[in-house]
Short mmCIF file of C-alpha atoms in Angstrom, two decimals:
data_model
loop_
_atom_site.label_atom_id
_atom_site.label_comp_id
_atom_site.label_asym_id
_atom_site.label_seq_id
_atom_site.Cartn_x
_atom_site.Cartn_y
_atom_site.Cartn_z
CA UNK A 1 -19.50 35.07 33.82
CA UNK A 2 -22.52 32.76 34.15
CA UNK A 3 -22.87 29.17 35.22
CA UNK A 4 -25.54 26.72 34.11
CA UNK A 5 -28.50 26.15 36.36
CA UNK A 6 -27.44 22.53 36.87
CA UNK A 7 -23.92 23.26 38.09
CA UNK A 8 -22.77 24.67 41.40
CA UNK A 9 -20.67 27.78 40.78
CA UNK A 10 -16.94 27.35 41.34
CA UNK A 11 -16.04 31.02 41.24
CA UNK A 12 -17.58 34.45 41.69
CA UNK A 13 -17.17 37.67 39.76
CA UNK A 14 -16.83 40.71 42.04
CA UNK A 15 -18.41 43.78 40.43
CA UNK A 16 -16.54 46.10 42.81
CA UNK A 17 -17.28 49.75 43.43
CA UNK A 18 -16.98 51.03 39.86
CA UNK A 19 -16.39 49.77 36.31
CA UNK A 20 -14.84 53.06 35.19
CA UNK A 21 -11.06 52.57 34.62
CA UNK A 22 -10.18 56.11 35.73
CA UNK A 23 -12.25 55.77 38.91
CA UNK A 24 -10.65 52.40 39.60
CA UNK A 25 -7.17 53.94 39.36
CA UNK A 26 -8.12 56.69 41.80
CA UNK A 27 -9.64 54.14 44.17
CA UNK A 28 -6.47 52.04 43.98
CA UNK A 29 -4.31 54.98 45.04
CA UNK A 30 -6.75 55.92 47.82
CA UNK A 31 -7.16 52.37 49.15
CA UNK A 32 -3.42 51.67 48.99
CA UNK A 33 -2.71 54.80 51.04
CA UNK A 34 -5.39 53.88 53.58
CA UNK A 35 -4.08 50.32 53.88
CA UNK A 36 -0.47 51.43 54.37
CA UNK A 37 -1.54 53.85 57.11
CA UNK A 38 -3.61 51.06 58.69
CA UNK A 39 -0.68 48.64 58.76
CA UNK A 40 1.84 51.22 60.00
CA UNK A 41 -0.52 52.64 62.62
CA UNK A 42 -1.55 49.31 64.12
CA UNK A 43 1.97 47.83 64.02
CA UNK A 44 3.32 50.98 65.69
CA UNK A 45 0.68 50.79 68.42
CA UNK A 46 1.44 47.11 69.05
CA UNK A 47 5.16 47.92 69.22
CA UNK A 48 4.68 50.83 71.63
CA UNK A 49 2.70 48.68 74.04
CA UNK A 50 5.39 46.01 73.91
CA UNK A 51 8.39 48.28 74.54
CA UNK A 52 6.96 50.78 77.04
CA UNK A 53 6.36 49.35 80.52
CA UNK A 54 3.93 52.18 81.35
CA UNK A 55 1.54 50.71 78.78
CA UNK A 56 1.56 47.24 80.34
CA UNK A 57 -1.96 47.62 81.72
CA UNK A 58 -5.30 45.90 81.04
CA UNK A 59 -6.55 48.77 78.87
CA UNK A 60 -3.61 48.51 76.49
CA UNK A 61 -3.72 44.72 76.55
CA UNK A 62 -7.26 44.91 75.15
CA UNK A 63 -6.18 47.66 72.76
CA UNK A 64 -3.46 45.36 71.41
CA UNK A 65 -6.09 42.70 70.75
CA UNK A 66 -8.24 45.29 68.95
CA UNK A 67 -5.27 46.47 66.86
CA UNK A 68 -4.42 42.89 65.90
CA UNK A 69 -8.05 42.26 64.91
CA UNK A 70 -8.11 45.53 62.91
CA UNK A 71 -4.90 44.63 61.11
CA UNK A 72 -6.10 41.15 60.16
CA UNK A 73 -9.59 42.45 59.31
CA UNK A 74 -8.22 44.95 56.81
CA UNK A 75 -5.63 42.51 55.39
CA UNK A 76 -8.37 39.95 54.75
CA UNK A 77 -10.09 42.32 52.32
CA UNK A 78 -7.98 45.24 51.07
CA UNK A 79 -5.08 43.46 49.25
CA UNK A 80 -7.51 41.49 47.11
CA UNK A 81 -9.57 44.63 46.44
CA UNK A 82 -6.40 46.40 45.31
CA UNK A 83 -5.52 43.57 42.91
CA UNK A 84 -9.02 43.59 41.43
CA UNK A 85 -8.93 47.35 40.88
CA UNK A 86 -6.02 46.79 38.47
CA UNK A 87 -7.39 43.58 36.91
CA UNK A 88 -9.85 43.03 34.12
CA UNK A 89 -10.86 39.62 35.46
CA UNK A 90 -12.17 40.26 38.97
CA UNK A 91 -12.67 36.63 39.90
CA UNK A 92 -12.48 34.84 43.24
CA UNK A 93 -12.86 31.08 43.67
CA UNK A 94 -15.68 29.69 45.79
CA UNK A 95 -13.16 28.35 48.33
CA UNK A 96 -11.36 31.70 48.65
CA UNK A 97 -14.69 33.51 48.90
CA UNK A 98 -15.77 31.17 51.71
CA UNK A 99 -12.45 31.68 53.52
CA UNK A 100 -12.71 35.46 53.19
CA UNK A 101 -16.27 35.39 54.54
CA UNK A 102 -15.21 33.16 57.45
CA UNK A 103 -12.31 35.39 58.53
CA UNK A 104 -14.36 38.54 57.97
CA UNK A 105 -17.00 37.25 60.41
CA UNK A 106 -14.46 36.00 62.96
CA UNK A 107 -12.60 39.30 63.10
CA UNK A 108 -15.74 41.46 62.93
CA UNK A 109 -17.41 39.52 65.75
CA UNK A 110 -14.24 39.71 67.82
CA UNK A 111 -14.07 43.48 67.40
CA UNK A 112 -17.68 43.82 68.59
CA UNK A 113 -16.94 41.83 71.75
CA UNK A 114 -13.62 43.58 72.42
CA UNK A 115 -15.23 47.02 72.31
CA UNK A 116 -17.75 45.87 74.93
CA UNK A 117 -14.94 44.42 77.08
CA UNK A 118 -13.00 47.68 76.82
CA UNK A 119 -16.05 49.63 78.00
CA UNK A 120 -16.30 47.31 81.02
CA UNK A 121 -12.62 47.90 81.74
CA UNK A 122 -13.20 51.68 81.73
CA UNK A 123 -16.29 51.23 83.93
CA UNK A 124 -14.27 49.35 86.57
CA UNK A 125 -11.35 51.80 86.36
CA UNK A 126 -13.54 54.88 86.88
CA UNK A 127 -16.40 53.60 89.02
CA UNK A 128 -14.41 51.19 91.21
CA UNK A 129 -10.82 52.49 91.10
CA UNK A 130 -9.81 51.01 94.49
CA UNK A 131 -10.89 47.52 93.43
CA UNK A 132 -9.59 47.80 89.86
CA UNK A 133 -6.29 45.90 90.45
CA UNK A 134 -8.09 43.02 92.15
CA UNK A 135 -10.91 42.83 89.57
CA UNK A 136 -8.93 43.27 86.35
CA UNK A 137 -6.23 40.68 87.04
CA UNK A 138 -4.07 39.12 84.34
CA UNK A 139 -6.21 35.95 84.47
CA UNK A 140 -9.46 37.89 84.06
CA UNK A 141 -8.06 39.94 81.18
CA UNK A 142 -6.89 36.84 79.32
CA UNK A 143 -10.29 35.21 79.85
CA UNK A 144 -12.13 38.29 78.56
CA UNK A 145 -9.87 38.53 75.50
CA UNK A 146 -10.16 34.80 74.79
CA UNK A 147 -13.94 35.03 75.19
CA UNK A 148 -14.02 37.86 72.65
CA UNK A 149 -12.14 35.80 70.05
CA UNK A 150 -14.30 32.75 70.83
CA UNK A 151 -17.48 34.77 70.29
CA UNK A 152 -16.14 35.89 66.90
CA UNK A 153 -15.50 32.28 65.93
CA UNK A 154 -18.99 31.25 67.05
CA UNK A 155 -20.63 34.04 65.05
CA UNK A 156 -18.54 33.12 62.03
CA UNK A 157 -19.50 29.43 62.17
CA UNK A 158 -23.22 30.22 62.40
CA UNK A 159 -23.35 32.93 59.73
CA UNK A 160 -21.01 31.14 57.31
CA UNK A 161 -22.94 27.87 57.68
CA UNK A 162 -26.29 29.50 56.90
CA UNK A 163 -24.74 31.37 53.96
CA UNK A 164 -22.62 28.66 52.34
CA UNK A 165 -25.10 25.79 52.76
CA UNK A 166 -27.34 27.33 50.10
CA UNK A 167 -27.01 26.27 46.44
CA UNK A 168 -25.46 28.80 44.07
CA UNK A 169 -26.26 27.71 40.52
CA UNK A 170 -27.42 30.87 38.79
CA UNK A 171 -25.66 34.21 38.50
CA UNK A 172 -22.16 34.36 40.00
CA UNK A 173 -21.77 38.14 39.88
CA UNK A 174 -21.47 39.61 43.38
CA UNK A 175 -22.47 43.27 43.58
CA UNK A 176 -19.69 44.02 46.05
CA UNK A 177 -15.91 44.31 46.30
CA UNK A 178 -15.54 41.35 48.69
CA UNK A 179 -17.50 38.31 49.86
CA UNK A 180 -20.05 39.44 52.43
CA UNK A 181 -23.05 37.39 53.56
CA UNK A 182 -25.87 39.78 52.46
CA UNK A 183 -24.35 40.10 48.96
CA UNK A 184 -23.96 36.31 48.63
CA UNK A 185 -27.49 35.47 49.81
CA UNK A 186 -28.94 37.43 46.89
CA UNK A 187 -27.35 34.91 44.49
CA UNK A 188 -28.79 31.80 46.17
CA UNK A 189 -31.00 29.78 43.83
CA UNK A 190 -33.40 28.76 46.61
CA UNK A 191 -35.37 30.75 49.18
CA UNK A 192 -32.82 32.32 51.53
CA UNK A 193 -35.34 33.66 54.04
CA UNK A 194 -34.33 31.20 56.77
CA UNK A 195 -30.66 32.08 56.35
CA UNK A 196 -31.46 35.80 56.30
CA UNK A 197 -33.44 35.49 59.54
CA UNK A 198 -30.65 33.50 61.19
CA UNK A 199 -28.03 36.04 60.18
CA UNK A 200 -30.28 38.88 61.34
CA UNK A 201 -30.72 37.17 64.73
CA UNK A 202 -26.95 36.67 65.09
CA UNK A 203 -26.52 40.33 64.13
CA UNK A 204 -28.86 41.30 66.98
CA UNK A 205 -26.82 39.20 69.40
CA UNK A 206 -23.35 40.33 68.35
CA UNK A 207 -24.26 43.98 67.72
CA UNK A 208 -27.10 45.06 69.99
CA UNK A 209 -26.10 43.11 73.12
CA UNK A 210 -22.55 44.58 73.21
CA UNK A 211 -23.99 48.02 72.41
CA UNK A 212 -26.37 47.65 75.35
CA UNK A 213 -23.50 46.68 77.65
CA UNK A 214 -21.50 49.67 76.41
CA UNK A 215 -24.42 52.03 77.02
CA UNK A 216 -24.94 50.68 80.55
CA UNK A 217 -21.20 50.98 81.30
CA UNK A 218 -21.03 54.55 80.04
CA UNK A 219 -24.23 55.44 81.86
CA UNK A 220 -22.55 54.50 85.14
CA UNK A 221 -19.33 56.23 84.05
CA UNK A 222 -21.13 59.51 83.30
CA UNK A 223 -22.93 59.46 86.67
CA UNK A 224 -19.64 58.80 88.48
CA UNK A 225 -17.73 61.49 86.57
CA UNK A 226 -20.43 64.13 87.16
CA UNK A 227 -20.22 63.46 90.89
CA UNK A 228 -16.44 63.99 90.93
CA UNK A 229 -15.40 67.11 92.84
CA UNK A 230 -12.12 67.50 91.00
CA UNK A 231 -12.31 69.19 87.59
CA UNK A 232 -8.97 67.59 86.67
CA UNK A 233 -10.38 64.16 87.55
CA UNK A 234 -13.43 64.71 85.37
CA UNK A 235 -11.28 65.84 82.46
CA UNK A 236 -8.97 62.83 82.78
CA UNK A 237 -11.93 60.42 82.94
CA UNK A 238 -13.63 61.90 79.87
CA UNK A 239 -10.31 61.97 78.00
CA UNK A 240 -9.70 58.30 78.76
CA UNK A 241 -13.17 57.29 77.60
CA UNK A 242 -13.39 59.68 74.66
CA UNK A 243 -11.13 57.63 72.39
CA UNK A 244 -12.99 54.41 73.06
CA UNK A 245 -16.40 56.01 72.61
CA UNK A 246 -15.35 57.51 69.27
CA UNK A 247 -14.23 54.09 68.00
CA UNK A 248 -17.47 52.50 69.23
CA UNK A 249 -19.62 55.03 67.34
CA UNK A 250 -17.63 54.62 64.11
CA UNK A 251 -17.61 50.81 64.15
CA UNK A 252 -21.08 50.02 65.43
CA UNK A 253 -22.77 52.77 63.45
CA UNK A 254 -21.51 51.42 60.13
CA UNK A 255 -22.05 47.75 61.07
CA UNK A 256 -25.66 48.35 62.17
CA UNK A 257 -26.45 50.10 58.87
CA UNK A 258 -25.21 47.01 56.97
CA UNK A 259 -26.69 44.18 59.04
CA UNK A 260 -29.71 45.69 60.81
CA UNK A 261 -31.26 47.75 57.99
CA UNK A 262 -32.24 45.33 55.19
CA UNK A 263 -33.94 48.08 53.16
CA UNK A 264 -30.70 49.97 52.58
CA UNK A 265 -29.66 50.18 48.93
CA UNK A 266 -26.77 48.08 47.55
CA UNK A 267 -24.71 51.17 46.79
CA UNK A 268 -25.26 52.57 50.28
CA UNK A 269 -24.19 49.28 51.86
CA UNK A 270 -21.07 49.12 49.68
CA UNK A 271 -20.02 52.62 50.74
CA UNK A 272 -20.66 51.79 54.40
CA UNK A 273 -18.63 48.59 53.95
CA UNK A 274 -15.70 50.65 52.67
CA UNK A 275 -15.92 52.68 55.85
CA UNK A 276 -15.82 49.83 58.37
CA UNK A 277 -13.43 47.57 56.42
CA UNK A 278 -10.87 50.22 55.50
CA UNK A 279 -11.41 53.57 57.20
CA UNK A 280 -12.24 52.40 60.74
CA UNK A 281 -9.16 50.10 61.08
CA UNK A 282 -7.03 53.03 59.92
CA UNK A 283 -8.62 55.54 62.30
CA UNK A 284 -8.52 53.38 65.44
CA UNK A 285 -4.76 53.66 66.16
CA UNK A 286 -4.80 57.35 65.17
CA UNK A 287 -7.69 58.09 67.54
CA UNK A 288 -6.05 56.30 70.46
CA UNK A 289 -2.69 57.93 69.73
CA UNK A 290 -3.86 61.50 69.23
CA UNK A 291 -6.20 61.51 72.25
CA UNK A 292 -4.01 59.55 74.67
CA UNK A 293 -1.14 61.13 76.61
CA UNK A 294 0.40 57.77 77.52
CA UNK A 295 0.64 56.64 73.90
CA UNK A 296 1.98 60.02 72.77
CA UNK A 297 4.54 59.91 75.58
CA UNK A 298 5.65 56.41 74.58
CA UNK A 299 5.97 57.55 70.97
CA UNK A 300 8.10 60.53 71.98
CA UNK A 301 10.40 58.30 74.00
CA UNK A 302 10.76 55.91 71.09
CA UNK A 303 11.63 58.66 68.64
CA UNK A 304 14.08 60.49 70.92
CA UNK A 305 16.19 57.56 72.03
CA UNK A 306 16.95 54.00 71.08
CA UNK A 307 14.82 51.70 73.17
CA UNK A 308 15.93 48.10 73.61
CA UNK A 309 13.67 45.59 71.91
CA UNK A 310 11.88 43.67 74.60
CA UNK A 311 9.49 40.96 73.61
CA UNK A 312 7.47 39.70 76.55
CA UNK A 313 4.08 39.62 78.17
CA UNK A 314 2.39 42.27 80.25
CA UNK A 315 2.46 41.69 83.98
CA UNK A 316 0.14 43.16 86.53
CA UNK A 317 -1.49 42.03 89.68
#
């Protein structure tokens, strides 16, 4: 699977996680199960928010955006990985590789921004509860969600441009199971230092700035909760924030290892990539469901009686 030095490659060979047939079969079964749970969990969460009026609040509006991003994020990568686990020829065209990279960056950047927005929502709800309805209006929520998706698109355009503008005329074997910028840059036939620095800088912006905002928000939340006189109020506040904080740690921890630690080994980065492309999108709806009384209540109502299908938008003042 080599191209001549004079010719731009037209396809890439994905080396995947293992070349052992038995291991590939086991990985196929594992990844298929994870993907099915991801799809079912996120679709169920989206459906619950739609049909239960108690969930028509800003927090669940942002959660729906996160679930949609998770669902698309996983679908962009896992189906192809499953096909390649059962194929001898693990090839992806340059155009499909570029498209996968583009959507991967859009959805990943959007998730980063959404998690920061959700922490701000919890900050307002706990630290300024009396002003919450006037601050988190429908218009503000739509603007914050749209801004999150726009930031993902901006990150994608910058990173994809610096990655795909390089010439690829040598080896076309990607030491990964999908097209990711760090794995592609290794194959560039010219010095990729400028592109690596640009991608690192964008990684600082899209990872560390939201993390800083999250830390500031939760710093204020912790101070406010500690000052609460009611034990029940403190428990409710920590319960509400616990799910979000768990998701933040899982997502940002794995993303920072991949994009902010260049000295990490290829195998380590591949394993971390499996975590944030497959495991995290599966865990998110489970975490929010298992730790959230409102979601569990909506699920109980759905399973105990036939709810009318109502497709509409959330309304709040």
